[in-house]
Amino acid sequence: SQSGTTTDTNRTVDLVRARGAVVIAIVNRRNSDLTDKADGVLYTSDGRDVEMSVASTKAFYAQIAAGFLLAVAIGDVVDGGARVSAADRQALLRALRDIPDKMTEVLTRRPAIAEAARQHAPSRRYWAVVGNGPNYIAAKELRIKLSELCYKSIAHDSTEDKKHIDLSSEPLILVCAAGLRGSTADDVAKETAIFRAHKATPIVIADEGELRYSSAGTITVPPVDPALGFVLSAMVGHLFGYEAALAIDGSARPLREARELIERSVATTATGDAALAAIREELPALAERFFAGIRDHYYDGHLEASTAVRLTGVLRDALSASPVEQYAASS
């Protein structure tokens, strides 16, 4: 838990303790309800203890690291618990220690992530995130973050199930595939080809040098231990969501500038005719930027058709030779 105060989490702890279970908490906030109820606590303490929104990305990554460390420790002390060799466990721990460097490398690829977001996100109304194995964890996390950042209802599915669900909406599909190997990667490549055949737009997050995926775009990450690939899938998805939100927000800039122009002209000119004259000097360029976005399908994913039609009509009325008369006639 991040806050340690969520009611359903703490109620679950009460129920399992009443049945004799022992509770170990991985929690960010010290002195929270969960820390009082737990028999043992691993504090992540990754910055502020209290967030103003839902679980932060930093808490997500810290909880993953703590979870792996706890799992390895339990495997060491429970009879028959360790199903991998000591060498393999050490390799996993070394890979976990190297994850921050790999994440820093992912940050250097933000321009490519931003370009994919600008190119594909604004024009697609329906989105989904898919993954399998550990990457399904990344898909579930990204569904939350992308919904928050971009104000969309987003589905998440296992990669194999998505071909049976919602492909008629021709969605943008973020495919979490970092760390996949062998036949599993082959299966995901097949599924991705099916997505494209149904006119969806799959964007695949995959290891460097991976060429088997048929997608609208592939965002690569440095190779890591397969058990940790989902961490980099999640990180790319977090950055993609941020850049997609910026792209969607940026598409409204011509309309914001047009509104500011009108407000400024009305406030600073003495007469209505003077205000109209001032507006008509700058409005054509702003209107053309908006019209170009409509022609290029840039607004298809987030602007309702009725709103687009209404805005187009108002702008064309304003640009006509007799804007007031034209607006009155169209109204």
Tab-separated table of C-alpha atoms in Angstrom:
chain	number	residue	atom	x	y	z
A	1	SER	CA	0.000	0.000	0.000
A	2	GLN	CA	1.099	3.571	-0.535
A	3	SER	CA	-0.955	5.330	2.127
A	4	GLY	CA	-1.680	2.396	4.421
A	5	THR	CA	-5.108	3.915	5.090
A	6	THR	CA	-7.318	2.468	2.347
A	7	THR	CA	-10.421	0.973	3.944
A	8	ASP	CA	-10.730	-2.161	1.802
A	9	THR	CA	-7.039	-3.000	2.267
A	10	ASN	CA	-7.221	-2.692	6.023
A	11	ARG	CA	-10.515	-4.583	6.207
A	12	THR	CA	-8.887	-7.448	4.305
A	13	VAL	CA	-6.024	-7.435	6.802
A	14	ASP	CA	-8.523	-7.662	9.660
A	15	LEU	CA	-10.251	-10.630	8.022
A	16	VAL	CA	-7.110	-12.650	7.332
A	17	ARG	CA	-5.638	-11.977	10.776
A	18	ALA	CA	-8.880	-13.160	12.351
A	19	ARG	CA	-8.317	-16.445	10.521
A	20	GLY	CA	-4.795	-16.860	11.872
A	21	ALA	CA	-2.766	-15.373	9.026
A	22	VAL	CA	0.448	-13.445	9.519
A	23	VAL	CA	0.569	-10.115	7.685
A	24	ILE	CA	3.646	-8.477	6.177
A	25	ALA	CA	3.025	-4.988	4.823
A	26	ILE	CA	4.931	-3.191	2.091
A	27	VAL	CA	3.905	0.394	2.712
A	28	ASN	CA	5.137	3.904	2.012
A	29	ARG	CA	3.478	5.898	4.785
A	30	ARG	CA	4.832	5.505	8.286
A	31	ASN	CA	2.480	5.475	11.278
A	32	SER	CA	-0.442	4.502	9.067
A	33	ASP	CA	-3.296	2.136	9.958
A	34	LEU	CA	-1.734	-0.702	7.977
A	35	THR	CA	1.566	-0.499	9.855
A	36	ASP	CA	-0.305	-0.866	13.138
A	37	LYS	CA	-2.170	-3.952	11.943
A	38	ALA	CA	0.762	-5.755	10.281
A	39	ASP	CA	3.076	-8.219	12.004
A	40	GLY	CA	6.012	-6.953	9.961
A	41	VAL	CA	6.587	-3.932	7.721
A	42	LEU	CA	8.860	-3.141	4.772
A	43	TYR	CA	8.885	0.632	4.406
A	44	THR	CA	9.452	1.949	0.911
A	45	SER	CA	9.568	5.587	2.095
A	46	ASP	CA	10.137	6.892	-1.417
A	47	GLY	CA	9.561	10.591	-0.862
A	48	ARG	CA	6.373	12.135	0.465
A	49	ASP	CA	4.301	9.900	2.682
A	50	VAL	CA	0.997	11.460	1.662
A	51	GLU	CA	-0.044	11.750	-1.981
A	52	MET	CA	-2.884	13.979	-3.107
A	53	SER	CA	-3.992	11.565	-5.830
A	54	VAL	CA	-4.019	7.791	-6.242
A	55	ALA	CA	-0.913	5.625	-6.054
A	56	SER	CA	2.115	7.338	-7.565
A	57	THR	CA	4.477	5.824	-10.083
A	58	LYS	CA	7.317	5.944	-7.564
A	59	ALA	CA	5.291	3.838	-5.120
A	60	PHE	CA	4.582	1.303	-7.883
A	61	TYR	CA	8.286	0.820	-8.674
A	62	ALA	CA	9.336	0.750	-5.015
A	63	GLN	CA	6.711	-1.876	-4.203
A	64	ILE	CA	7.987	-4.078	-7.030
A	65	ALA	CA	11.544	-3.931	-5.673
A	66	ALA	CA	10.366	-4.659	-2.124
A	67	GLY	CA	8.204	-7.517	-3.358
A	68	PHE	CA	11.106	-9.193	-5.149
A	69	LEU	CA	13.357	-8.824	-2.121
A	70	LEU	CA	10.699	-10.271	0.150
A	71	ALA	CA	10.053	-13.182	-2.231
A	72	VAL	CA	13.754	-14.070	-2.390
A	73	ALA	CA	14.040	-13.863	1.403
A	74	ILE	CA	11.030	-16.128	1.910
A	75	GLY	CA	12.425	-18.582	-0.630
A	76	ASP	CA	15.662	-18.745	1.353
A	77	VAL	CA	14.037	-19.623	4.687
A	78	VAL	CA	11.016	-21.754	3.775
A	79	ASP	CA	11.683	-25.470	3.357
A	80	GLY	CA	11.152	-26.385	-0.260
A	81	GLY	CA	10.374	-22.764	-1.075
A	82	ALA	CA	13.280	-22.084	-3.409
A	83	ARG	CA	12.716	-23.574	-6.849
A	84	VAL	CA	15.671	-21.833	-8.447
A	85	SER	CA	19.355	-22.173	-7.743
A	86	ALA	CA	21.302	-19.773	-5.574
A	87	ALA	CA	23.111	-18.577	-8.695
A	88	ASP	CA	19.810	-17.744	-10.404
A	89	ARG	CA	18.598	-15.868	-7.329
A	90	GLN	CA	21.802	-13.868	-7.245
A	91	ALA	CA	21.437	-13.091	-10.953
A	92	LEU	CA	17.907	-11.813	-10.321
A	93	LEU	CA	19.077	-9.617	-7.438
A	94	ARG	CA	21.902	-8.200	-9.564
A	95	ALA	CA	19.382	-7.457	-12.311
A	96	LEU	CA	17.139	-5.742	-9.766
A	97	ARG	CA	20.060	-3.631	-8.583
A	98	ASP	CA	20.762	-2.632	-12.197
A	99	ILE	CA	17.153	-1.600	-12.894
A	100	PRO	CA	17.699	2.097	-11.988
A	101	ASP	CA	20.400	2.347	-14.672
A	102	LYS	CA	18.088	0.702	-17.195
A	103	MET	CA	15.309	3.116	-16.260
A	104	THR	CA	17.686	6.033	-16.761
A	105	GLU	CA	18.410	4.668	-20.221
A	106	VAL	CA	14.688	4.499	-20.954
A	107	LEU	CA	14.455	8.199	-20.083
A	108	THR	CA	16.901	8.967	-22.904
A	109	ARG	CA	14.343	7.484	-25.315
A	110	ARG	CA	11.623	9.902	-24.314
A	111	PRO	CA	11.766	11.771	-27.678
A	112	ALA	CA	10.825	8.551	-29.512
A	113	ILE	CA	8.056	7.860	-26.994
A	114	ALA	CA	6.764	11.416	-27.395
A	115	GLU	CA	6.751	11.103	-31.180
A	116	ALA	CA	4.728	7.878	-31.016
A	117	ALA	CA	2.249	9.537	-28.662
A	118	ARG	CA	1.854	12.629	-30.851
A	119	GLN	CA	1.459	10.533	-33.988
A	120	HIS	CA	-1.103	8.028	-32.743
A	121	ALA	CA	-2.820	9.072	-29.501
A	122	PRO	CA	-4.894	12.123	-30.539
A	123	SER	CA	-6.527	10.443	-33.517
A	124	ARG	CA	-7.762	7.298	-31.721
A	125	ARG	CA	-10.873	7.524	-29.572
A	126	TYR	CA	-10.610	4.017	-28.048
A	127	TRP	CA	-7.521	2.745	-26.247
A	128	ALA	CA	-6.483	-0.524	-24.636
A	129	VAL	CA	-3.418	-1.927	-22.892
A	130	VAL	CA	-2.477	-5.610	-23.113
A	131	GLY	CA	0.189	-7.874	-21.676
A	132	ASN	CA	0.733	-11.452	-20.591
A	133	GLY	CA	2.665	-13.017	-17.741
A	134	PRO	CA	4.369	-10.300	-15.686
A	135	ASN	CA	3.549	-7.809	-18.434
A	136	TYR	CA	-0.109	-8.149	-17.484
A	137	ILE	CA	0.818	-6.357	-14.249
A	138	ALA	CA	2.207	-3.520	-16.356
A	139	ALA	CA	-0.996	-3.446	-18.432
A	140	LYS	CA	-3.159	-3.108	-15.320
A	141	GLU	CA	-0.972	-0.329	-13.943
A	142	LEU	CA	-0.946	1.561	-17.246
A	143	ARG	CA	-4.695	1.336	-17.611
A	144	ILE	CA	-4.972	3.346	-14.393
A	145	LYS	CA	-2.321	5.923	-15.243
A	146	LEU	CA	-3.426	6.496	-18.850
A	147	SER	CA	-7.030	6.898	-17.726
A	148	GLU	CA	-5.981	9.493	-15.155
A	149	LEU	CA	-3.700	11.442	-17.453
A	150	CYS	CA	-5.796	11.417	-20.615
A	151	TYR	CA	-9.355	11.312	-19.204
A	152	LYS	CA	-10.301	8.170	-21.117
A	153	SER	CA	-12.031	4.921	-20.289
A	154	ILE	CA	-9.357	2.366	-21.169
A	155	ALA	CA	-9.579	-1.416	-21.258
A	156	HIS	CA	-6.871	-3.826	-20.200
A	157	ASP	CA	-6.739	-7.450	-21.311
A	158	SER	CA	-4.344	-10.323	-21.625
A	159	THR	CA	-2.712	-10.197	-25.035
A	160	GLU	CA	-4.303	-13.455	-26.159
A	161	ASP	CA	-7.843	-12.410	-25.186
A	162	LYS	CA	-7.813	-9.033	-26.896
A	163	LYS	CA	-8.408	-10.501	-30.352
A	164	HIS	CA	-11.843	-11.616	-29.139
A	165	ILE	CA	-12.811	-8.294	-27.538
A	166	ASP	CA	-13.496	-4.781	-28.834
A	167	LEU	CA	-11.416	-4.913	-32.001
A	168	SER	CA	-14.421	-3.564	-33.911
A	169	SER	CA	-13.633	-0.181	-32.319
A	170	GLU	CA	-10.227	-0.177	-34.071
A	171	PRO	CA	-8.445	0.935	-30.897
A	172	LEU	CA	-4.992	2.170	-30.103
A	173	ILE	CA	-3.434	-0.808	-28.291
A	174	LEU	CA	-0.342	-0.484	-26.142
A	175	VAL	CA	1.287	-3.941	-26.136
A	176	CYS	CA	3.552	-4.604	-23.139
A	177	ALA	CA	6.105	-7.101	-24.421
A	178	ALA	CA	9.429	-6.190	-22.807
A	179	GLY	CA	11.379	-9.210	-21.631
A	180	LEU	CA	9.512	-11.764	-23.750
A	181	ARG	CA	11.484	-14.642	-25.187
A	182	GLY	CA	11.010	-17.588	-27.533
A	183	SER	CA	7.556	-18.986	-28.255
A	184	THR	CA	5.858	-16.477	-25.959
A	185	ALA	CA	7.230	-13.611	-28.035
A	186	ASP	CA	6.157	-15.481	-31.186
A	187	ASP	CA	2.604	-15.719	-29.859
A	188	VAL	CA	2.483	-12.016	-29.040
A	189	ALA	CA	3.802	-11.214	-32.503
A	190	LYS	CA	0.952	-13.271	-33.970
A	191	GLU	CA	-1.607	-11.490	-31.809
A	192	THR	CA	-0.202	-8.113	-32.797
A	193	ALA	CA	-0.552	-9.007	-36.468
A	194	ILE	CA	-4.215	-9.853	-35.794
A	195	PHE	CA	-4.705	-6.443	-34.168
A	196	ARG	CA	-3.354	-4.727	-37.278
A	197	ALA	CA	-5.493	-6.860	-39.550
A	198	HIS	CA	-8.533	-5.464	-37.719
A	199	LYS	CA	-7.325	-1.880	-38.306
A	200	ALA	CA	-6.267	-1.389	-34.712
A	201	THR	CA	-3.092	0.591	-33.987
A	202	PRO	CA	-0.777	-1.546	-31.869
A	203	ILE	CA	2.281	0.118	-30.349
A	204	VAL	CA	4.638	-2.501	-28.968
A	205	ILE	CA	7.064	-2.040	-26.078
A	206	ALA	CA	9.796	-4.569	-26.749
A	207	ASP	CA	13.460	-5.334	-26.133
A	208	GLU	CA	16.153	-3.676	-28.188
A	209	GLY	CA	16.739	-5.482	-31.464
A	210	GLU	CA	13.335	-7.222	-31.423
A	211	LEU	CA	12.008	-7.234	-34.997
A	212	ARG	CA	9.236	-9.813	-35.018
A	213	TYR	CA	6.314	-7.521	-34.141
A	214	SER	CA	3.991	-6.116	-36.792
A	215	SER	CA	2.952	-2.786	-35.310
A	216	ALA	CA	2.291	0.854	-35.996
A	217	GLY	CA	5.392	1.528	-33.939
A	218	THR	CA	7.826	-0.275	-31.656
A	219	ILE	CA	9.320	1.454	-28.632
A	220	THR	CA	12.440	-0.378	-27.521
A	221	VAL	CA	13.906	-0.769	-24.056
A	222	PRO	CA	17.267	-2.156	-22.943
A	223	PRO	CA	17.157	-5.905	-22.288
A	224	VAL	CA	16.882	-6.972	-18.654
A	225	ASP	CA	16.164	-10.187	-16.801
A	226	PRO	CA	12.864	-11.509	-18.262
A	227	ALA	CA	11.300	-11.407	-14.793
A	228	LEU	CA	11.848	-7.627	-14.708
A	229	GLY	CA	10.927	-6.686	-18.266
A	230	PHE	CA	7.463	-5.584	-17.177
A	231	VAL	CA	9.028	-2.789	-15.102
A	232	LEU	CA	10.357	-1.140	-18.248
A	233	SER	CA	7.056	-1.788	-20.059
A	234	ALA	CA	5.330	0.144	-17.290
A	235	MET	CA	7.855	2.957	-17.424
A	236	VAL	CA	7.461	3.432	-21.174
A	237	GLY	CA	3.697	3.372	-20.719
A	238	HIS	CA	3.879	6.021	-18.000
A	239	LEU	CA	5.921	8.274	-20.288
A	240	PHE	CA	3.609	7.532	-23.225
A	241	GLY	CA	0.574	8.555	-21.169
A	242	TYR	CA	2.224	11.815	-20.142
A	243	GLU	CA	3.226	12.663	-23.702
A	244	ALA	CA	-0.209	11.663	-25.032
A	245	ALA	CA	-1.862	13.993	-22.528
A	246	LEU	CA	0.429	16.810	-23.670
A	247	ALA	CA	-0.428	16.107	-27.319
A	248	ILE	CA	-4.172	16.107	-26.648
A	249	ASP	CA	-3.886	19.274	-24.595
A	250	GLY	CA	-1.740	20.907	-27.278
A	251	SER	CA	-4.378	20.266	-29.939
A	252	ALA	CA	-6.645	22.740	-28.147
A	253	ARG	CA	-4.083	25.543	-28.418
A	254	PRO	CA	-5.552	27.203	-31.545
A	255	LEU	CA	-8.952	27.394	-29.839
A	256	ARG	CA	-7.462	28.762	-26.612
A	257	GLU	CA	-5.538	31.387	-28.552
A	258	ALA	CA	-8.696	32.320	-30.460
A	259	ARG	CA	-10.588	32.778	-27.201
A	260	GLU	CA	-7.773	34.885	-25.749
A	261	LEU	CA	-7.733	36.977	-28.924
A	262	ILE	CA	-11.464	37.661	-28.654
A	263	GLU	CA	-11.309	38.487	-24.940
A	264	ARG	CA	-8.318	40.787	-25.427
A	265	SER	CA	-9.853	42.560	-28.410
A	266	VAL	CA	-13.163	43.162	-26.636
A	267	ALA	CA	-11.401	44.441	-23.512
A	268	THR	CA	-8.946	46.787	-25.227
A	269	THR	CA	-10.932	48.315	-28.104
A	270	ALA	CA	-13.471	51.118	-27.808
A	271	THR	CA	-16.178	49.849	-30.161
A	272	GLY	CA	-17.633	46.608	-31.446
A	273	ASP	CA	-16.463	47.376	-34.987
A	274	ALA	CA	-12.926	47.954	-33.760
A	275	ALA	CA	-13.006	44.678	-31.814
A	276	LEU	CA	-14.186	42.801	-34.916
A	277	ALA	CA	-11.431	44.380	-36.992
A	278	ALA	CA	-8.779	43.372	-34.464
A	279	ILE	CA	-10.126	39.845	-34.257
A	280	ARG	CA	-10.237	39.421	-38.025
A	281	GLU	CA	-6.534	40.244	-38.315
A	282	GLU	CA	-5.366	37.222	-36.299
A	283	LEU	CA	-8.284	34.797	-36.343
A	284	PRO	CA	-7.768	33.385	-39.879
A	285	ALA	CA	-4.409	31.801	-39.003
A	286	LEU	CA	-5.786	30.282	-35.794
A	287	ALA	CA	-8.884	28.972	-37.555
A	288	GLU	CA	-6.776	27.413	-40.299
A	289	ARG	CA	-4.702	25.551	-37.713
A	290	PHE	CA	-7.902	24.125	-36.260
A	291	PHE	CA	-9.290	23.215	-39.713
A	292	ALA	CA	-5.984	21.536	-40.606
A	293	GLY	CA	-6.199	19.438	-37.447
A	294	ILE	CA	-9.689	18.298	-38.417
A	295	ARG	CA	-8.527	17.396	-41.932
A	296	ASP	CA	-5.589	15.449	-40.506
A	297	HIS	CA	-7.880	13.499	-38.096
A	298	TYR	CA	-6.011	14.999	-35.136
A	299	TYR	CA	-9.228	15.623	-33.216
A	300	ASP	CA	-10.910	12.296	-33.960
A	301	GLY	CA	-9.931	10.777	-30.620
A	302	HIS	CA	-11.123	13.444	-28.217
A	303	LEU	CA	-13.422	16.020	-29.838
A	304	GLU	CA	-17.088	15.118	-30.272
A	305	ALA	CA	-18.372	15.443	-33.842
A	306	SER	CA	-21.165	17.791	-32.779
A	307	THR	CA	-18.668	20.077	-31.056
A	308	ALA	CA	-16.357	20.054	-34.073
A	309	VAL	CA	-19.231	20.979	-36.384
A	310	ARG	CA	-20.368	23.775	-34.079
A	311	LEU	CA	-16.861	25.215	-33.727
A	312	THR	CA	-16.303	25.053	-37.476
A	313	GLY	CA	-19.553	26.911	-38.087
A	314	VAL	CA	-18.756	29.633	-35.556
A	315	LEU	CA	-15.257	30.175	-36.944
A	316	ARG	CA	-16.513	30.354	-40.532
A	317	ASP	CA	-19.203	32.833	-39.501
A	318	ALA	CA	-16.573	34.965	-37.795
A	319	LEU	CA	-14.384	34.897	-40.914
A	320	SER	CA	-17.183	35.854	-43.298
A	321	ALA	CA	-17.548	39.326	-44.803
A	322	SER	CA	-20.483	40.080	-42.482
A	323	PRO	CA	-19.839	37.979	-39.370
A	324	VAL	CA	-22.678	39.321	-37.218
A	325	GLU	CA	-25.292	38.901	-39.956
A	326	GLN	CA	-23.883	35.500	-40.904
A	327	TYR	CA	-24.021	34.290	-37.300
A	328	ALA	CA	-27.593	35.534	-36.892
A	329	ALA	CA	-28.639	33.771	-40.084
A	330	SER	CA	-27.023	30.467	-39.108
A	331	SER	CA	-28.524	30.637	-35.607
